[in-house]
């Protein structure tokens, strides 16, 4: 092996190790931060566990519905109408930018008993961000949510694209439970309501967390699919609940 090739090989090995070391170090720093309530706190009580939760944590036929990328003036009101009709509580993972544009919808989500989730300011991919940059974005997002709905609890955080990077430790330290999912039906592709209904009915598992979207475009198929799936699941003995909090 020539020295040049050897060096390249070494670099190939060292760079991932370095990145791994940095990210582990970052997570440790984020989790070692102060846990007491402060301006960062999301109103979710004490620091949450950094585990990414993807289940209800309850036995039997329980399922949690979560809706990302809103609030949206076209889809969210219709979705809220139908959730209210069926007495189903859900989680809404909000973009800060969309909260600014539709603050009255955040107040409606909260007043109708649903639960909030921070989904960043503008749907940023934070997989390579430093803990300080992550914290600044999540804090700004919580601030605009609280401007819209003062005192509202922001119980969860969900990383856009599931690109978690160092976000779970920071979110947990701010009192938000990192929230994953067990079923995604790619509703953003708008495959047709029948396809969405079939994917949901086939894919739902006991204790599952379902990822759907009420923002980011026309989500009328999602809303229609949810309106058909809720009564069918109820008939089959399913109960709608919230995702677990591990902390
Ligand atoms: Zn999203």
PDB file of C-alpha atoms and ligand atoms in Angstrom:
ATOM      1  CA  UNK A   1       0.000   0.000   0.000  1.00  0.00           C
ATOM      2  CA  UNK A   2       1.420   3.417  -0.925  1.00  0.00           C
ATOM      3  CA  UNK A   3       1.602   6.049   1.809  1.00  0.00           C
ATOM      4  CA  UNK A   4      -1.014   8.094  -0.065  1.00  0.00           C
ATOM      5  CA  UNK A   5      -3.472   5.248  -0.192  1.00  0.00           C
ATOM      6  CA  UNK A   6      -2.800   4.455   3.424  1.00  0.00           C
ATOM      7  CA  UNK A   7      -3.545   8.017   4.409  1.00  0.00           C
ATOM      8  CA  UNK A   8      -6.812   8.015   2.493  1.00  0.00           C
ATOM      9  CA  UNK A   9      -7.816   4.765   4.157  1.00  0.00           C
ATOM     10  CA  UNK A  10      -7.026   6.196   7.562  1.00  0.00           C
ATOM     11  CA  UNK A  11      -9.061   9.286   6.788  1.00  0.00           C
ATOM     12  CA  UNK A  12     -11.964   7.185   5.699  1.00  0.00           C
ATOM     13  CA  UNK A  13     -11.884   5.446   9.068  1.00  0.00           C
ATOM     14  CA  UNK A  14     -11.171   8.512  11.154  1.00  0.00           C
ATOM     15  CA  UNK A  15     -13.792  10.837   9.734  1.00  0.00           C
ATOM     16  CA  UNK A  16     -16.825   8.712  10.680  1.00  0.00           C
ATOM     17  CA  UNK A  17     -15.267   8.017  14.100  1.00  0.00           C
ATOM     18  CA  UNK A  18     -14.752  11.729  14.603  1.00  0.00           C
ATOM     19  CA  UNK A  19     -18.328  12.509  13.583  1.00  0.00           C
ATOM     20  CA  UNK A  20     -19.612   9.765  15.886  1.00  0.00           C
ATOM     21  CA  UNK A  21     -17.489  11.086  18.736  1.00  0.00           C
ATOM     22  CA  UNK A  22     -18.721  14.631  18.163  1.00  0.00           C
ATOM     23  CA  UNK A  23     -22.363  13.627  18.048  1.00  0.00           C
ATOM     24  CA  UNK A  24     -22.053  11.478  21.162  1.00  0.00           C
ATOM     25  CA  UNK A  25     -20.307  14.362  22.892  1.00  0.00           C
ATOM     26  CA  UNK A  26     -23.048  16.760  21.817  1.00  0.00           C
ATOM     27  CA  UNK A  27     -25.791  14.472  23.089  1.00  0.00           C
ATOM     28  CA  UNK A  28     -24.022  14.142  26.421  1.00  0.00           C
ATOM     29  CA  UNK A  29     -23.694  17.919  26.736  1.00  0.00           C
ATOM     30  CA  UNK A  30     -27.324  18.472  25.791  1.00  0.00           C
ATOM     31  CA  UNK A  31     -28.552  15.931  28.321  1.00  0.00           C
ATOM     32  CA  UNK A  32     -26.331  17.246  31.056  1.00  0.00           C
ATOM     33  CA  UNK A  33     -27.930  20.694  30.798  1.00  0.00           C
ATOM     34  CA  UNK A  34     -30.049  22.167  33.561  1.00  0.00           C
ATOM     35  CA  UNK A  35     -33.403  20.464  33.964  1.00  0.00           C
ATOM     36  CA  UNK A  36     -35.177  23.151  35.934  1.00  0.00           C
ATOM     37  CA  UNK A  37     -37.899  25.225  34.359  1.00  0.00           C
ATOM     38  CA  UNK A  38     -36.588  28.270  32.536  1.00  0.00           C
ATOM     39  CA  UNK A  39     -37.338  30.309  29.440  1.00  0.00           C
ATOM     40  CA  UNK A  40     -36.588  27.231  27.302  1.00  0.00           C
ATOM     41  CA  UNK A  41     -39.147  25.050  28.961  1.00  0.00           C
ATOM     42  CA  UNK A  42     -42.081  23.972  26.852  1.00  0.00           C
ATOM     43  CA  UNK A  43     -44.543  23.855  29.712  1.00  0.00           C
ATOM     44  CA  UNK A  44     -44.430  20.073  29.583  1.00  0.00           C
ATOM     45  CA  UNK A  45     -43.190  19.717  33.134  1.00  0.00           C
ATOM     46  CA  UNK A  46     -39.791  18.308  34.024  1.00  0.00           C
ATOM     47  CA  UNK A  47     -37.203  17.319  31.440  1.00  0.00           C
ATOM     48  CA  UNK A  48     -38.424  14.423  29.319  1.00  0.00           C
ATOM     49  CA  UNK A  49     -36.477  11.296  28.461  1.00  0.00           C
ATOM     50  CA  UNK A  50     -34.518  11.576  25.188  1.00  0.00           C
ATOM     51  CA  UNK A  51     -35.937   8.293  23.884  1.00  0.00           C
ATOM     52  CA  UNK A  52     -37.824   8.737  20.603  1.00  0.00           C
ATOM     53  CA  UNK A  53     -41.271   7.410  21.528  1.00  0.00           C
ATOM     54  CA  UNK A  54     -43.209   5.599  18.795  1.00  0.00           C
ATOM     55  CA  UNK A  55     -46.015   3.926  20.711  1.00  0.00           C
ATOM     56  CA  UNK A  56     -48.877   4.680  23.050  1.00  0.00           C
ATOM     57  CA  UNK A  57     -47.233   2.587  25.720  1.00  0.00           C
ATOM     58  CA  UNK A  58     -50.630   1.017  26.367  1.00  0.00           C
ATOM     59  CA  UNK A  59     -51.648  -2.589  25.745  1.00  0.00           C
ATOM     60  CA  UNK A  60     -54.356  -3.782  23.389  1.00  0.00           C
ATOM     61  CA  UNK A  61     -56.047  -1.964  20.549  1.00  0.00           C
ATOM     62  CA  UNK A  62     -54.851   1.575  21.217  1.00  0.00           C
ATOM     63  CA  UNK A  63     -53.587   3.951  18.554  1.00  0.00           C
ATOM     64  CA  UNK A  64     -52.447   7.587  18.439  1.00  0.00           C
ATOM     65  CA  UNK A  65     -53.087   9.901  15.499  1.00  0.00           C
ATOM     66  CA  UNK A  66     -50.500  12.620  14.821  1.00  0.00           C
ATOM     67  CA  UNK A  67     -50.734  15.364  12.190  1.00  0.00           C
ATOM     68  CA  UNK A  68     -47.684  17.227  10.886  1.00  0.00           C
ATOM     69  CA  UNK A  69     -46.807  20.450   9.056  1.00  0.00           C
ATOM     70  CA  UNK A  70     -49.809  22.603   9.952  1.00  0.00           C
ATOM     71  CA  UNK A  71     -51.624  24.546  10.986  1.00  0.00           C
ATOM     72  CA  UNK A  72     -53.104  25.005   7.516  1.00  0.00           C
ATOM     73  CA  UNK A  73     -56.164  27.142   6.755  1.00  0.00           C
ATOM     74  CA  UNK A  74     -57.537  24.676   4.169  1.00  0.00           C
ATOM     75  CA  UNK A  75     -57.119  21.348   5.957  1.00  0.00           C
ATOM     76  CA  UNK A  76     -56.803  21.917   9.699  1.00  0.00           C
ATOM     77  CA  UNK A  77     -60.320  23.321  10.329  1.00  0.00           C
ATOM     78  CA  UNK A  78     -61.931  20.372   8.505  1.00  0.00           C
ATOM     79  CA  UNK A  79     -59.756  17.934  10.375  1.00  0.00           C
ATOM     80  CA  UNK A  80     -60.633  19.566  13.702  1.00  0.00           C
ATOM     81  CA  UNK A  81     -64.333  19.390  12.807  1.00  0.00           C
ATOM     82  CA  UNK A  82     -64.186  15.676  12.190  1.00  0.00           C
ATOM     83  CA  UNK A  83     -61.978  14.864  15.196  1.00  0.00           C
ATOM     84  CA  UNK A  84     -64.470  16.787  17.334  1.00  0.00           C
ATOM     85  CA  UNK A  85     -67.417  14.945  15.799  1.00  0.00           C
ATOM     86  CA  UNK A  86     -65.824  11.614  16.724  1.00  0.00           C
ATOM     87  CA  UNK A  87     -64.370  12.772  20.067  1.00  0.00           C
ATOM     88  CA  UNK A  88     -60.836  11.809  19.045  1.00  0.00           C
ATOM     89  CA  UNK A  89     -57.872  13.576  20.662  1.00  0.00           C
ATOM     90  CA  UNK A  90     -54.800  13.941  18.430  1.00  0.00           C
ATOM     91  CA  UNK A  91     -51.307  15.446  18.339  1.00  0.00           C
ATOM     92  CA  UNK A  92     -50.491  18.388  16.054  1.00  0.00           C
ATOM     93  CA  UNK A  93     -46.828  18.872  15.113  1.00  0.00           C
ATOM     94  CA  UNK A  94     -46.617  22.539  14.108  1.00  0.00           C
ATOM     95  CA  UNK A  95     -44.234  24.601  12.010  1.00  0.00           C
ATOM     96  CA  UNK A  96     -43.416  27.896  13.717  1.00  0.00           C
ATOM     97  CA  UNK A  97     -43.832  29.706  10.402  1.00  0.00           C
ATOM     98  CA  UNK A  98     -47.325  28.279   9.914  1.00  0.00           C
ATOM     99  CA  UNK A  99     -48.194  29.164  13.514  1.00  0.00           C
ATOM    100  CA  UNK A 100     -47.306  32.794  12.762  1.00  0.00           C
ATOM    101  CA  UNK A 101     -49.594  32.773   9.747  1.00  0.00           C
ATOM    102  CA  UNK A 102     -52.504  30.990  11.474  1.00  0.00           C
ATOM    103  CA  UNK A 103     -52.393  31.742  15.212  1.00  0.00           C
ATOM    104  CA  UNK A 104     -56.164  31.375  15.597  1.00  0.00           C
ATOM    105  CA  UNK A 105     -55.902  27.745  14.457  1.00  0.00           C
ATOM    106  CA  UNK A 106     -53.375  27.011  17.211  1.00  0.00           C
ATOM    107  CA  UNK A 107     -55.822  28.405  19.761  1.00  0.00           C
ATOM    108  CA  UNK A 108     -58.565  26.238  18.284  1.00  0.00           C
ATOM    109  CA  UNK A 109     -56.356  23.094  18.383  1.00  0.00           C
ATOM    110  CA  UNK A 110     -55.628  23.736  22.071  1.00  0.00           C
ATOM    111  CA  UNK A 111     -59.155  24.747  23.071  1.00  0.00           C
ATOM    112  CA  UNK A 112     -60.566  21.576  21.513  1.00  0.00           C
ATOM    113  CA  UNK A 113     -58.339  19.438  23.699  1.00  0.00           C
ATOM    114  CA  UNK A 114     -55.613  18.375  21.302  1.00  0.00           C
ATOM    115  CA  UNK A 115     -51.937  18.249  22.153  1.00  0.00           C
ATOM    116  CA  UNK A 116     -49.100  20.288  20.631  1.00  0.00           C
ATOM    117  CA  UNK A 117     -45.786  19.174  19.223  1.00  0.00           C
ATOM    118  CA  UNK A 118     -42.879  21.368  18.100  1.00  0.00           C
ATOM    119  CA  UNK A 119     -41.938  20.578  14.472  1.00  0.00           C
ATOM    120  CA  UNK A 120     -39.300  23.376  14.085  1.00  0.00           C
ATOM    121  CA  UNK A 121     -39.659  26.856  12.604  1.00  0.00           C
ATOM    122  CA  UNK A 122     -39.501  25.999   8.901  1.00  0.00           C
ATOM    123  CA  UNK A 123     -39.173  22.223   8.731  1.00  0.00           C
ATOM    124  CA  UNK A 124     -35.404  22.300   8.915  1.00  0.00           C
ATOM    125  CA  UNK A 125     -33.310  19.157   8.560  1.00  0.00           C
ATOM    126  CA  UNK A 126     -31.270  19.365  11.781  1.00  0.00           C
ATOM    127  CA  UNK A 127     -29.354  16.116  11.443  1.00  0.00           C
ATOM    128  CA  UNK A 128     -25.970  17.902  11.447  1.00  0.00           C
ATOM    129  CA  UNK A 129     -26.853  20.911  13.625  1.00  0.00           C
ATOM    130  CA  UNK A 130     -25.067  21.772  16.873  1.00  0.00           C
ATOM    131  CA  UNK A 131     -27.068  21.532  20.111  1.00  0.00           C
ATOM    132  CA  UNK A 132     -26.932  25.331  20.425  1.00  0.00           C
ATOM    133  CA  UNK A 133     -28.423  25.858  16.969  1.00  0.00           C
ATOM    134  CA  UNK A 134     -31.082  23.197  17.579  1.00  0.00           C
ATOM    135  CA  UNK A 135     -32.005  24.797  20.881  1.00  0.00           C
ATOM    136  CA  UNK A 136     -32.309  28.259  19.317  1.00  0.00           C
ATOM    137  CA  UNK A 137     -34.688  26.964  16.636  1.00  0.00           C
ATOM    138  CA  UNK A 138     -36.819  24.941  19.055  1.00  0.00           C
ATOM    139  CA  UNK A 139     -36.977  27.858  21.473  1.00  0.00           C
ATOM    140  CA  UNK A 140     -38.070  30.258  18.704  1.00  0.00           C
ATOM    141  CA  UNK A 141     -40.735  27.767  17.620  1.00  0.00           C
ATOM    142  CA  UNK A 142     -42.054  27.438  21.174  1.00  0.00           C
ATOM    143  CA  UNK A 143     -42.106  31.214  21.494  1.00  0.00           C
ATOM    144  CA  UNK A 144     -44.328  31.729  18.441  1.00  0.00           C
ATOM    145  CA  UNK A 145     -46.595  28.905  19.624  1.00  0.00           C
ATOM    146  CA  UNK A 146     -46.900  30.600  23.009  1.00  0.00           C
ATOM    147  CA  UNK A 147     -47.539  33.981  21.352  1.00  0.00           C
ATOM    148  CA  UNK A 148     -50.486  32.319  19.610  1.00  0.00           C
ATOM    149  CA  UNK A 149     -51.632  30.238  22.578  1.00  0.00           C
ATOM    150  CA  UNK A 150     -50.181  31.573  25.838  1.00  0.00           C
ATOM    151  CA  UNK A 151     -49.437  28.880  28.388  1.00  0.00           C
ATOM    152  CA  UNK A 152     -50.180  25.969  26.074  1.00  0.00           C
ATOM    153  CA  UNK A 153     -48.249  22.832  26.862  1.00  0.00           C
ATOM    154  CA  UNK A 154     -45.939  21.680  24.052  1.00  0.00           C
ATOM    155  CA  UNK A 155     -45.622  18.077  25.033  1.00  0.00           C
ATOM    156  CA  UNK A 156     -43.695  16.611  22.099  1.00  0.00           C
ATOM    157  CA  UNK A 157     -41.004  17.385  19.532  1.00  0.00           C
ATOM    158  CA  UNK A 158     -40.777  15.692  16.143  1.00  0.00           C
ATOM    159  CA  UNK A 159     -37.744  16.125  13.860  1.00  0.00           C
ATOM    160  CA  UNK A 160     -38.622  16.927  10.229  1.00  0.00           C
ATOM    161  CA  UNK A 161     -37.868  13.986   7.920  1.00  0.00           C
ATOM    162  CA  UNK A 162     -37.142  11.913  11.028  1.00  0.00           C
ATOM    163  CA  UNK A 163     -33.618  13.394  10.774  1.00  0.00           C
ATOM    164  CA  UNK A 164     -33.032  13.276  14.511  1.00  0.00           C
ATOM    165  CA  UNK A 165     -29.315  14.109  14.771  1.00  0.00           C
ATOM    166  CA  UNK A 166     -28.755  15.730  18.166  1.00  0.00           C
ATOM    167  CA  UNK A 167     -32.383  16.887  18.537  1.00  0.00           C
ATOM    168  CA  UNK A 168     -33.710  14.289  21.024  1.00  0.00           C
ATOM    169  CA  UNK A 169     -31.372  15.335  23.841  1.00  0.00           C
ATOM    170  CA  UNK A 170     -32.088  19.041  23.331  1.00  0.00           C
ATOM    171  CA  UNK A 171     -35.856  18.565  23.042  1.00  0.00           C
ATOM    172  CA  UNK A 172     -35.942  16.367  26.144  1.00  0.00           C
ATOM    173  CA  UNK A 173     -33.922  18.902  28.089  1.00  0.00           C
ATOM    174  CA  UNK A 174     -36.502  21.530  27.138  1.00  0.00           C
ATOM    175  CA  UNK A 175     -39.303  19.314  28.474  1.00  0.00           C
ATOM    176  CA  UNK A 176     -40.506  17.885  25.162  1.00  0.00           C
ATOM    177  CA  UNK A 177     -40.755  14.175  24.444  1.00  0.00           C
ATOM    178  CA  UNK A 178     -39.139  13.241  21.104  1.00  0.00           C
ATOM    179  CA  UNK A 179     -41.976  11.726  19.075  1.00  0.00           C
ATOM    180  CA  UNK A 180     -41.497   9.215  16.276  1.00  0.00           C
ATOM    181  CA  UNK A 181     -44.083   7.044  14.569  1.00  0.00           C
ATOM    182  CA  UNK A 182     -44.765   3.398  13.810  1.00  0.00           C
ATOM    183  CA  UNK A 183     -46.863   3.887  10.649  1.00  0.00           C
ATOM    184  CA  UNK A 184     -46.524   6.351   7.795  1.00  0.00           C
ATOM    185  CA  UNK A 185     -48.829   5.985   4.788  1.00  0.00           C
ATOM    186  CA  UNK A 186     -47.076   8.576   2.566  1.00  0.00           C
ATOM    187  CA  UNK A 187     -50.230  10.679   2.448  1.00  0.00           C
ATOM    188  CA  UNK A 188     -48.183  13.615   1.042  1.00  0.00           C
ATOM    189  CA  UNK A 189     -48.069  11.741  -2.293  1.00  0.00           C
ATOM    190  CA  UNK A 190     -51.879  11.903  -2.506  1.00  0.00           C
ATOM    191  CA  UNK A 191     -52.314   8.326  -3.740  1.00  0.00           C
ATOM    192  CA  UNK A 192     -56.110   8.515  -3.468  1.00  0.00           C
ATOM    193  CA  UNK A 193     -58.384   8.251  -0.455  1.00  0.00           C
ATOM    194  CA  UNK A 194     -59.118   4.531  -1.009  1.00  0.00           C
ATOM    195  CA  UNK A 195     -55.392   3.735  -1.014  1.00  0.00           C
ATOM    196  CA  UNK A 196     -54.856   5.756   2.157  1.00  0.00           C
ATOM    197  CA  UNK A 197     -57.756   4.006   3.896  1.00  0.00           C
ATOM    198  CA  UNK A 198     -56.369   0.600   2.905  1.00  0.00           C
ATOM    199  CA  UNK A 199     -52.826   1.484   4.029  1.00  0.00           C
ATOM    200  CA  UNK A 200     -54.147   2.709   7.367  1.00  0.00           C
ATOM    201  CA  UNK A 201     -56.418  -0.281   7.997  1.00  0.00           C
ATOM    202  CA  UNK A 202     -53.694  -2.759   6.941  1.00  0.00           C
ATOM    203  CA  UNK A 203     -50.855  -1.004   8.723  1.00  0.00           C
ATOM    204  CA  UNK A 204     -52.246  -0.105  12.130  1.00  0.00           C
ATOM    205  CA  UNK A 205     -50.730  -2.086  14.964  1.00  0.00           C
ATOM    206  CA  UNK A 206     -51.531  -2.260  18.655  1.00  0.00           C
ATOM    207  CA  UNK A 207     -50.106   0.738  20.483  1.00  0.00           C
ATOM    208  CA  UNK A 208     -49.111   2.345  17.177  1.00  0.00           C
ATOM    209  CA  UNK A 209     -48.412   6.003  16.432  1.00  0.00           C
ATOM    210  CA  UNK A 210     -49.708   7.044  13.011  1.00  0.00           C
ATOM    211  CA  UNK A 211     -48.025   9.847  11.056  1.00  0.00           C
ATOM    212  CA  UNK A 212     -50.359  11.918   8.861  1.00  0.00           C
ATOM    213  CA  UNK A 213     -50.246  15.469   7.488  1.00  0.00           C
ATOM    214  CA  UNK A 214     -52.682  18.363   7.708  1.00  0.00           C
ATOM    215  CA  UNK A 215     -50.182  20.864   6.251  1.00  0.00           C
ATOM    216  CA  UNK A 216     -47.734  21.190   3.386  1.00  0.00           C
ATOM    217  CA  UNK A 217     -50.284  21.124   0.565  1.00  0.00           C
ATOM    218  CA  UNK A 218     -53.746  19.850  -0.278  1.00  0.00           C
ATOM    219  CA  UNK A 219     -54.501  17.220   2.380  1.00  0.00           C
ATOM    220  CA  UNK A 220     -58.163  16.655   1.528  1.00  0.00           C
ATOM    221  CA  UNK A 221     -57.440  12.960   0.853  1.00  0.00           C
ATOM    222  CA  UNK A 222     -55.917  12.636   4.325  1.00  0.00           C
ATOM    223  CA  UNK A 223     -58.900  14.320   5.961  1.00  0.00           C
ATOM    224  CA  UNK A 224     -61.340  12.113   4.018  1.00  0.00           C
ATOM    225  CA  UNK A 225     -59.358   8.947   4.821  1.00  0.00           C
ATOM    226  CA  UNK A 226     -59.313   9.798   8.530  1.00  0.00           C
ATOM    227  CA  UNK A 227     -63.081  10.385   8.491  1.00  0.00           C
ATOM    228  CA  UNK A 228     -63.586   6.884   7.069  1.00  0.00           C
ATOM    229  CA  UNK A 229     -61.002   5.093   9.201  1.00  0.00           C
ATOM    230  CA  UNK A 230     -62.026   6.403  12.650  1.00  0.00           C
ATOM    231  CA  UNK A 231     -65.510   4.756  12.714  1.00  0.00           C
ATOM    232  CA  UNK A 232     -64.163   1.525  11.216  1.00  0.00           C
ATOM    233  CA  UNK A 233     -61.422   1.252  13.832  1.00  0.00           C
ATOM    234  CA  UNK A 234     -63.891   2.050  16.616  1.00  0.00           C
ATOM    235  CA  UNK A 235     -66.182  -0.717  15.346  1.00  0.00           C
ATOM    236  CA  UNK A 236     -63.227  -3.092  15.586  1.00  0.00           C
ATOM    237  CA  UNK A 237     -62.582  -2.136  19.201  1.00  0.00           C
ATOM    238  CA  UNK A 238     -59.749   0.354  18.764  1.00  0.00           C
ATOM    239  CA  UNK A 239     -59.335   3.209  21.228  1.00  0.00           C
ATOM    240  CA  UNK A 240     -57.692   6.531  20.297  1.00  0.00           C
ATOM    241  CA  UNK A 241     -55.163   7.867  22.760  1.00  0.00           C
ATOM    242  CA  UNK A 242     -51.911   9.856  22.927  1.00  0.00           C
ATOM    243  CA  UNK A 243     -48.331   8.711  22.387  1.00  0.00           C
ATOM    244  CA  UNK A 244     -46.463   7.752  25.550  1.00  0.00           C
ATOM    245  CA  UNK A 245     -44.100  10.031  27.403  1.00  0.00           C
ATOM    246  CA  UNK A 246     -41.095   8.151  28.635  1.00  0.00           C
ATOM    247  CA  UNK A 247     -39.935  10.809  31.089  1.00  0.00           C
TER     248      UNK A 247
HETATM  249 ZN1  LIG B   1     -43.025  17.404   8.672  1.00  0.00          ZN
END
